[in-house]
XYZ file of C-alpha atoms in Angstrom:
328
model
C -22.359 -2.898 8.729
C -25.190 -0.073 7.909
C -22.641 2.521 8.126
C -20.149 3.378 5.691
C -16.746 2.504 5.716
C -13.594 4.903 4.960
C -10.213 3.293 4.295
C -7.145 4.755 3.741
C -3.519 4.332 2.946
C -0.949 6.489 3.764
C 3.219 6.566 3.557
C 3.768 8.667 6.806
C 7.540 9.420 5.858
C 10.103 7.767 8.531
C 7.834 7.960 11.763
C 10.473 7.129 14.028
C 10.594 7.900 17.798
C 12.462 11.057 18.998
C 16.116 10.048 19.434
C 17.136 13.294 21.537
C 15.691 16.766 22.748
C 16.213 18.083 18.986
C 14.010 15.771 17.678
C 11.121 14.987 20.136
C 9.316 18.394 19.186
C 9.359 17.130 15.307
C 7.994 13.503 16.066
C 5.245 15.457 18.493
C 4.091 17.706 15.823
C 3.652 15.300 13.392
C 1.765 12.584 15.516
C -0.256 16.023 15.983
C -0.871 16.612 12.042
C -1.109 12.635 11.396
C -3.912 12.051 14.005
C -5.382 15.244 13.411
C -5.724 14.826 9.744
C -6.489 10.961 10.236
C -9.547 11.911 12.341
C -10.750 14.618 10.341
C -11.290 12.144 6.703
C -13.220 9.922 9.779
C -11.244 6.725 8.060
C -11.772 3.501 9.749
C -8.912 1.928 8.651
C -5.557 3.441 7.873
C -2.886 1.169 6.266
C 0.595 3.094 6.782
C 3.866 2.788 5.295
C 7.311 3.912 7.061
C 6.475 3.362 10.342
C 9.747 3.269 12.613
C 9.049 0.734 14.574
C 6.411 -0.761 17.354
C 6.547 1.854 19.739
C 5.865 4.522 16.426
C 2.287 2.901 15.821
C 1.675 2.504 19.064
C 2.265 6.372 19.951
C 0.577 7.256 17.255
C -2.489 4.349 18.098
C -2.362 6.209 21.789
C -2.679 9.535 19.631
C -5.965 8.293 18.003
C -7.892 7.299 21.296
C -9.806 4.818 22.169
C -11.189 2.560 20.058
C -8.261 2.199 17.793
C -6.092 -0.655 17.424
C -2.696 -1.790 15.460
C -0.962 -4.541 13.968
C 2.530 -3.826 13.087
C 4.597 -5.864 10.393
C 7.584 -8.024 11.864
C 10.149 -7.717 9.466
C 11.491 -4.271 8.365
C 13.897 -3.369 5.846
C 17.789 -2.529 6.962
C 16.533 1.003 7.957
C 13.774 -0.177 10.320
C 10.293 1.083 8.406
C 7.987 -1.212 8.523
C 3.917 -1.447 7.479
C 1.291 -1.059 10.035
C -2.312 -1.293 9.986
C -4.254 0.913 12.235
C -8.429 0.523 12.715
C -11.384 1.746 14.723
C -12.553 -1.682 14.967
C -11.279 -5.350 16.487
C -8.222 -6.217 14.141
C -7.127 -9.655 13.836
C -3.697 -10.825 12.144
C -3.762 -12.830 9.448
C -0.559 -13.261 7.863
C 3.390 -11.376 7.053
C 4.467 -12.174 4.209
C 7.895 -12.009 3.662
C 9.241 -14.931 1.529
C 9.317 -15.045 -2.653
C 7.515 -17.997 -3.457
C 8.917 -20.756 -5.376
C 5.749 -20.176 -7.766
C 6.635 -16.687 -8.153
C 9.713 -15.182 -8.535
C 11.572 -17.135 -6.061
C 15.401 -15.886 -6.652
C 16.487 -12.233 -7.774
C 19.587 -11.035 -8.046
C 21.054 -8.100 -6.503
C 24.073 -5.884 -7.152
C 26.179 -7.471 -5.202
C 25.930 -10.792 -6.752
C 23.427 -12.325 -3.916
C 20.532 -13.696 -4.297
C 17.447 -12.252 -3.302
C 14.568 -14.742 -1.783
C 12.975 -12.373 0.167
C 10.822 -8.872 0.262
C 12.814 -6.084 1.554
C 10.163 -4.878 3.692
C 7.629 -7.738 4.767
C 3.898 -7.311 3.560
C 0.984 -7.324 6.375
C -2.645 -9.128 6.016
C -5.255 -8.401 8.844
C -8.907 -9.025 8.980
C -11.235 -5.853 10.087
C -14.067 -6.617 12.268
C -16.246 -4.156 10.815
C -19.841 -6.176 10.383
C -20.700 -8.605 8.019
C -18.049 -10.659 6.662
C -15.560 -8.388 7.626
C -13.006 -6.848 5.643
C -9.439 -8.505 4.546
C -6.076 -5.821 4.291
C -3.146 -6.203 2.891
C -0.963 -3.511 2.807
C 2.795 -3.375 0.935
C 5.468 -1.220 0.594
C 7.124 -2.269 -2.568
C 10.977 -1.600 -3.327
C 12.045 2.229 -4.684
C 12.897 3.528 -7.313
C 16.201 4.582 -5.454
C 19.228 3.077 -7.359
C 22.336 1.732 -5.092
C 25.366 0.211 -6.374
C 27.767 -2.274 -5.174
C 28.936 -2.474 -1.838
C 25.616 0.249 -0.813
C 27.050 3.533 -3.218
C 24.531 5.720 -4.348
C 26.196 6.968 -7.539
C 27.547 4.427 -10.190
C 30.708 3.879 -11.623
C 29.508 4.409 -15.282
C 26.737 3.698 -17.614
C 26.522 0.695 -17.525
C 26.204 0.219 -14.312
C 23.546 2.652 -13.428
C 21.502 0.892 -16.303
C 22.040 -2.675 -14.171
C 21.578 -0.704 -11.366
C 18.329 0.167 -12.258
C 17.860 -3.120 -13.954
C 18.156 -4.914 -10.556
C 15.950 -2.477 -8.594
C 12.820 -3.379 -11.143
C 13.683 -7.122 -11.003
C 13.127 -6.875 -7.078
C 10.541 -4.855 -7.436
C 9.083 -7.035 -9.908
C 9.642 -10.206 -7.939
C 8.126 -8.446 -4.532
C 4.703 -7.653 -6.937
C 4.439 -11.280 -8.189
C 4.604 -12.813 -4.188
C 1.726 -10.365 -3.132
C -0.419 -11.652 -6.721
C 0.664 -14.980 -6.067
C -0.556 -14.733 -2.418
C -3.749 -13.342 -3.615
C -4.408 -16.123 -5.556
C -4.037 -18.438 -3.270
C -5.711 -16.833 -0.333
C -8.851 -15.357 -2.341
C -9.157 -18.558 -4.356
C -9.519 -20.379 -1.254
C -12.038 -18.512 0.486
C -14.105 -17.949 -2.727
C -17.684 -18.529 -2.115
C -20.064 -18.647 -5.646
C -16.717 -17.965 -7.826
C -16.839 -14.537 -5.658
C -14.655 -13.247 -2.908
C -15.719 -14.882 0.016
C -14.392 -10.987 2.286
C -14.093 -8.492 0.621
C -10.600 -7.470 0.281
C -8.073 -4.438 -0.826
C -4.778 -4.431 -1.508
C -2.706 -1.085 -0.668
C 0.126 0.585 0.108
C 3.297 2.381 -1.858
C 3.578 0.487 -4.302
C 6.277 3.177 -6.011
C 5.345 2.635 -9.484
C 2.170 4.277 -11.752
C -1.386 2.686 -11.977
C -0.194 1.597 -15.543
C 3.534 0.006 -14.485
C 3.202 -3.628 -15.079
C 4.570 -4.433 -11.513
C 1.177 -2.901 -10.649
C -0.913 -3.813 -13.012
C 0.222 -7.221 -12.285
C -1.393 -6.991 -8.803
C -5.005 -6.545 -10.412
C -4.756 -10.246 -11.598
C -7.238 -11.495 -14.510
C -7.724 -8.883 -17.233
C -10.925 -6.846 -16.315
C -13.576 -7.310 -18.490
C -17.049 -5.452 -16.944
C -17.134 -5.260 -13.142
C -21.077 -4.965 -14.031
C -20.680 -8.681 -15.799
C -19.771 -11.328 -13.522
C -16.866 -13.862 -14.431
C -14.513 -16.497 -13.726
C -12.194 -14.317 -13.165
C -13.973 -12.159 -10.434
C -12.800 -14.404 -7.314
C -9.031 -13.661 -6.961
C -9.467 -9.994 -9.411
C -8.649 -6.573 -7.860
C -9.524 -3.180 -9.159
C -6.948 -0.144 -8.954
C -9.487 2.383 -7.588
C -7.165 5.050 -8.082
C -8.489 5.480 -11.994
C -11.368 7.004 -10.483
C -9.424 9.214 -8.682
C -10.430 13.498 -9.321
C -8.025 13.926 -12.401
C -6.795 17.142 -11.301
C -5.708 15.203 -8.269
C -4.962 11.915 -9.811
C -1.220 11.988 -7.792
C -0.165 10.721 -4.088
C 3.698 12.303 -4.181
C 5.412 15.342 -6.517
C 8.815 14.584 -7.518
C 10.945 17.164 -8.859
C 7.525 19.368 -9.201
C 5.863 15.995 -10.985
C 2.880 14.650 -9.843
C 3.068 10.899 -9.095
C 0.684 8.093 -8.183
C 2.634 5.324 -6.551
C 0.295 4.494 -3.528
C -2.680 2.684 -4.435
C -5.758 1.150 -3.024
C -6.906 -2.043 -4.889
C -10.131 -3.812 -4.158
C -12.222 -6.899 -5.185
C -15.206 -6.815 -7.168
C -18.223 -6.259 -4.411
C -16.211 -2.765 -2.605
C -15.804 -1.668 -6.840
C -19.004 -1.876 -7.131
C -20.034 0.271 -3.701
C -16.839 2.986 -4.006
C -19.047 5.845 -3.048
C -15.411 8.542 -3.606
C -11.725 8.388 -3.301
C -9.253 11.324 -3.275
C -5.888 11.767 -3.020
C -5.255 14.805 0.001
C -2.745 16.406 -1.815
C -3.296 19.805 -0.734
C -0.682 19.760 2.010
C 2.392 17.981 0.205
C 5.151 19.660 -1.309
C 7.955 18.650 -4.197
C 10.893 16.345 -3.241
C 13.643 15.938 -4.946
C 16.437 12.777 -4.325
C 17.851 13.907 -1.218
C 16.330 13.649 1.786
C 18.458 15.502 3.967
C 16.305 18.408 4.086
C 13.108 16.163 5.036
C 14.613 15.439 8.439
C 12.459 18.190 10.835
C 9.302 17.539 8.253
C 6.302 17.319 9.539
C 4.420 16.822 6.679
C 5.089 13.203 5.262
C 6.140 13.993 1.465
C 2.925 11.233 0.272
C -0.611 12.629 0.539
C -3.016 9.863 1.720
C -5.756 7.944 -0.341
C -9.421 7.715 0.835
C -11.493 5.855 0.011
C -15.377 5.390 0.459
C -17.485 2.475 0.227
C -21.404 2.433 0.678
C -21.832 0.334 4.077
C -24.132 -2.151 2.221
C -21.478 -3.949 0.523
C -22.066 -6.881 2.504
C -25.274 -7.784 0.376
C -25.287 -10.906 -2.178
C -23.933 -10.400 -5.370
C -26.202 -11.391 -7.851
C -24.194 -14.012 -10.036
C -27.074 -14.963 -12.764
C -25.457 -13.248 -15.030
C -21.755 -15.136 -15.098
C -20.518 -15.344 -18.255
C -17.115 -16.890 -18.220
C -13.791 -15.437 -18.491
C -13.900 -12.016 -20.071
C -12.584 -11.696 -24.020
């Protein structure tokens, strides 16, 4: 593909379809200020969080125009959001992923006493038809930080149980991180061509944790040496672009008037090396706090989106003369 190609990932904030007269003029306005801003950054591909269902992307697909496409994710969590993945070129899916793998994390336990064997929201893989080889997406939405408590109460009984409480919200978090990796490894070790990515690939989504949590961290796989060095490592390895985002806007949400970055766009080696920008479009996003009661008529999702650019030659060989093993 000559051109360039913009990708972006964006939690849109409970895009659910109008359920009466009071709220059809909210969902109108912001399919208005989704497509309007979606179209404006000229993105290719947009991977989207909290999307309310099938009829959601699809509005907001119809919104776009021709030549956009979706693929929506079939198994949302008990609220109904979902992952989507909207592009301006032929989309093809590839995989949901929904099960913890036995050679991950396979059984977490919850505050009830259950045991967990499955995401909470199910992960989506597509392949872009954008030239070349193409590009493979996943995109995730990974469990909150939001503490519940037995039998679904949102304050705890004591201390000790909010600490389990939030205890047992990192260990699914945790266990949701290590499916994705271990999905990763299998799918880019098995398409590696030259101990390189055989499509290049990116990993994003709300991932609700920092670039330096280890639940993401996790996600980038081998420990980076020098993406100008090849190594062994480089086939299943993804980079968190986001440390290159603009440092005064190195945030996707503010909580309680705190910048955060919890949505992320990770990429193999070859897209590294041709990230032209990325930015974080903060400008419009305002501080939340815990409830959400007064988000219901928003317009404006409470995430900013994160672009990012990649030089349209990235489809060129990768010169691999200079492999030097795993990285010390």
């Amino acid at each position: 593909m000559a051109n360039n190609l913009i990708v972006m990932t964006w939690n849109v904030e409970n895009l659910f379809p109008p359920d009466g007269t009071d709220t059809a003029d909210t969902y109108t306005a912001k399919l208005t200020y989704l497509t309007g801003l979606i179209a404006g950054t000229g993105a290719d591909v947009v991977a989207l969080q909290e999307i309310g269902s099938l009829r959601a992307a699809q509005d907001l697909q119809a919104a776009l125009g021709q030549p956009w496409q979706a693929v929506v994710s079939s198994h949302p969590d008990s609220r109904g959001i979902r992952v989507a993945v909207l592009a301006r070129h032929p989309l093809t899916e590839e995989a949901q992923i929904l099960a913890l793998p036995p050679s991950g994390l396979p059984a977490v336990p919850d505050v009830d006493g259950d045991t967990l064997t499955h995401m909470g929201r199910g992960a989506l893989q597509v392949h872009v038809d954008c030239g070349g080889a193409g590009l493979r997406l996943l995109t995730a939405h990974l469990k909150s930080k939001l503490l519940t408590y037995p039998g679904g109460r949102r304050y705890p009984l004591n201390e000790d149980e909010r600490a389990r409480g939030a205890g047992y919200a990192l260990l699914r978090r945790t266990a949701e991180a290590v499916a994705l990796r271990v999905h990763l490894n299998q799918t880019l070790a098995a398409a590696a061509v030259n101990g390189q990515p055989g499509t290049p690939t990116i990993l994003c989504g709300d991932l609700n944790d920092g670039p330096d949590a280890i639940t993401t961290v996790l996600l980038e796989g081998p420990a980076d040496g020098d993406v100008n060095r090849p190594d062994k490592g480089d086939a299943i390895r993804l980079y968190n672009l986001g440390r290159r985002l603009p440092p005064t806007r190195a945030y996707s949400r503010i909580y309680q008037s705190n910048g955060e970055l919890i949505d992320h766009i990770l990429a193999t080696r070859d897209l590294q090396l041709h990230l032209i920008t990325i930015d974080s479009l903060v400008d419009d996003i305002t501080s939340i706090g815990a409830s959400t009661r007064s988000r219901q008529k928003a317009v404006v999702p409470d995430h900013a989106p994160v672009v990012a650019r990649f030089n349209g030659h990235r489809n060129q060989p990768v010169d691999h003369s200079a492999f030097t093993g795993w990285p010390t």
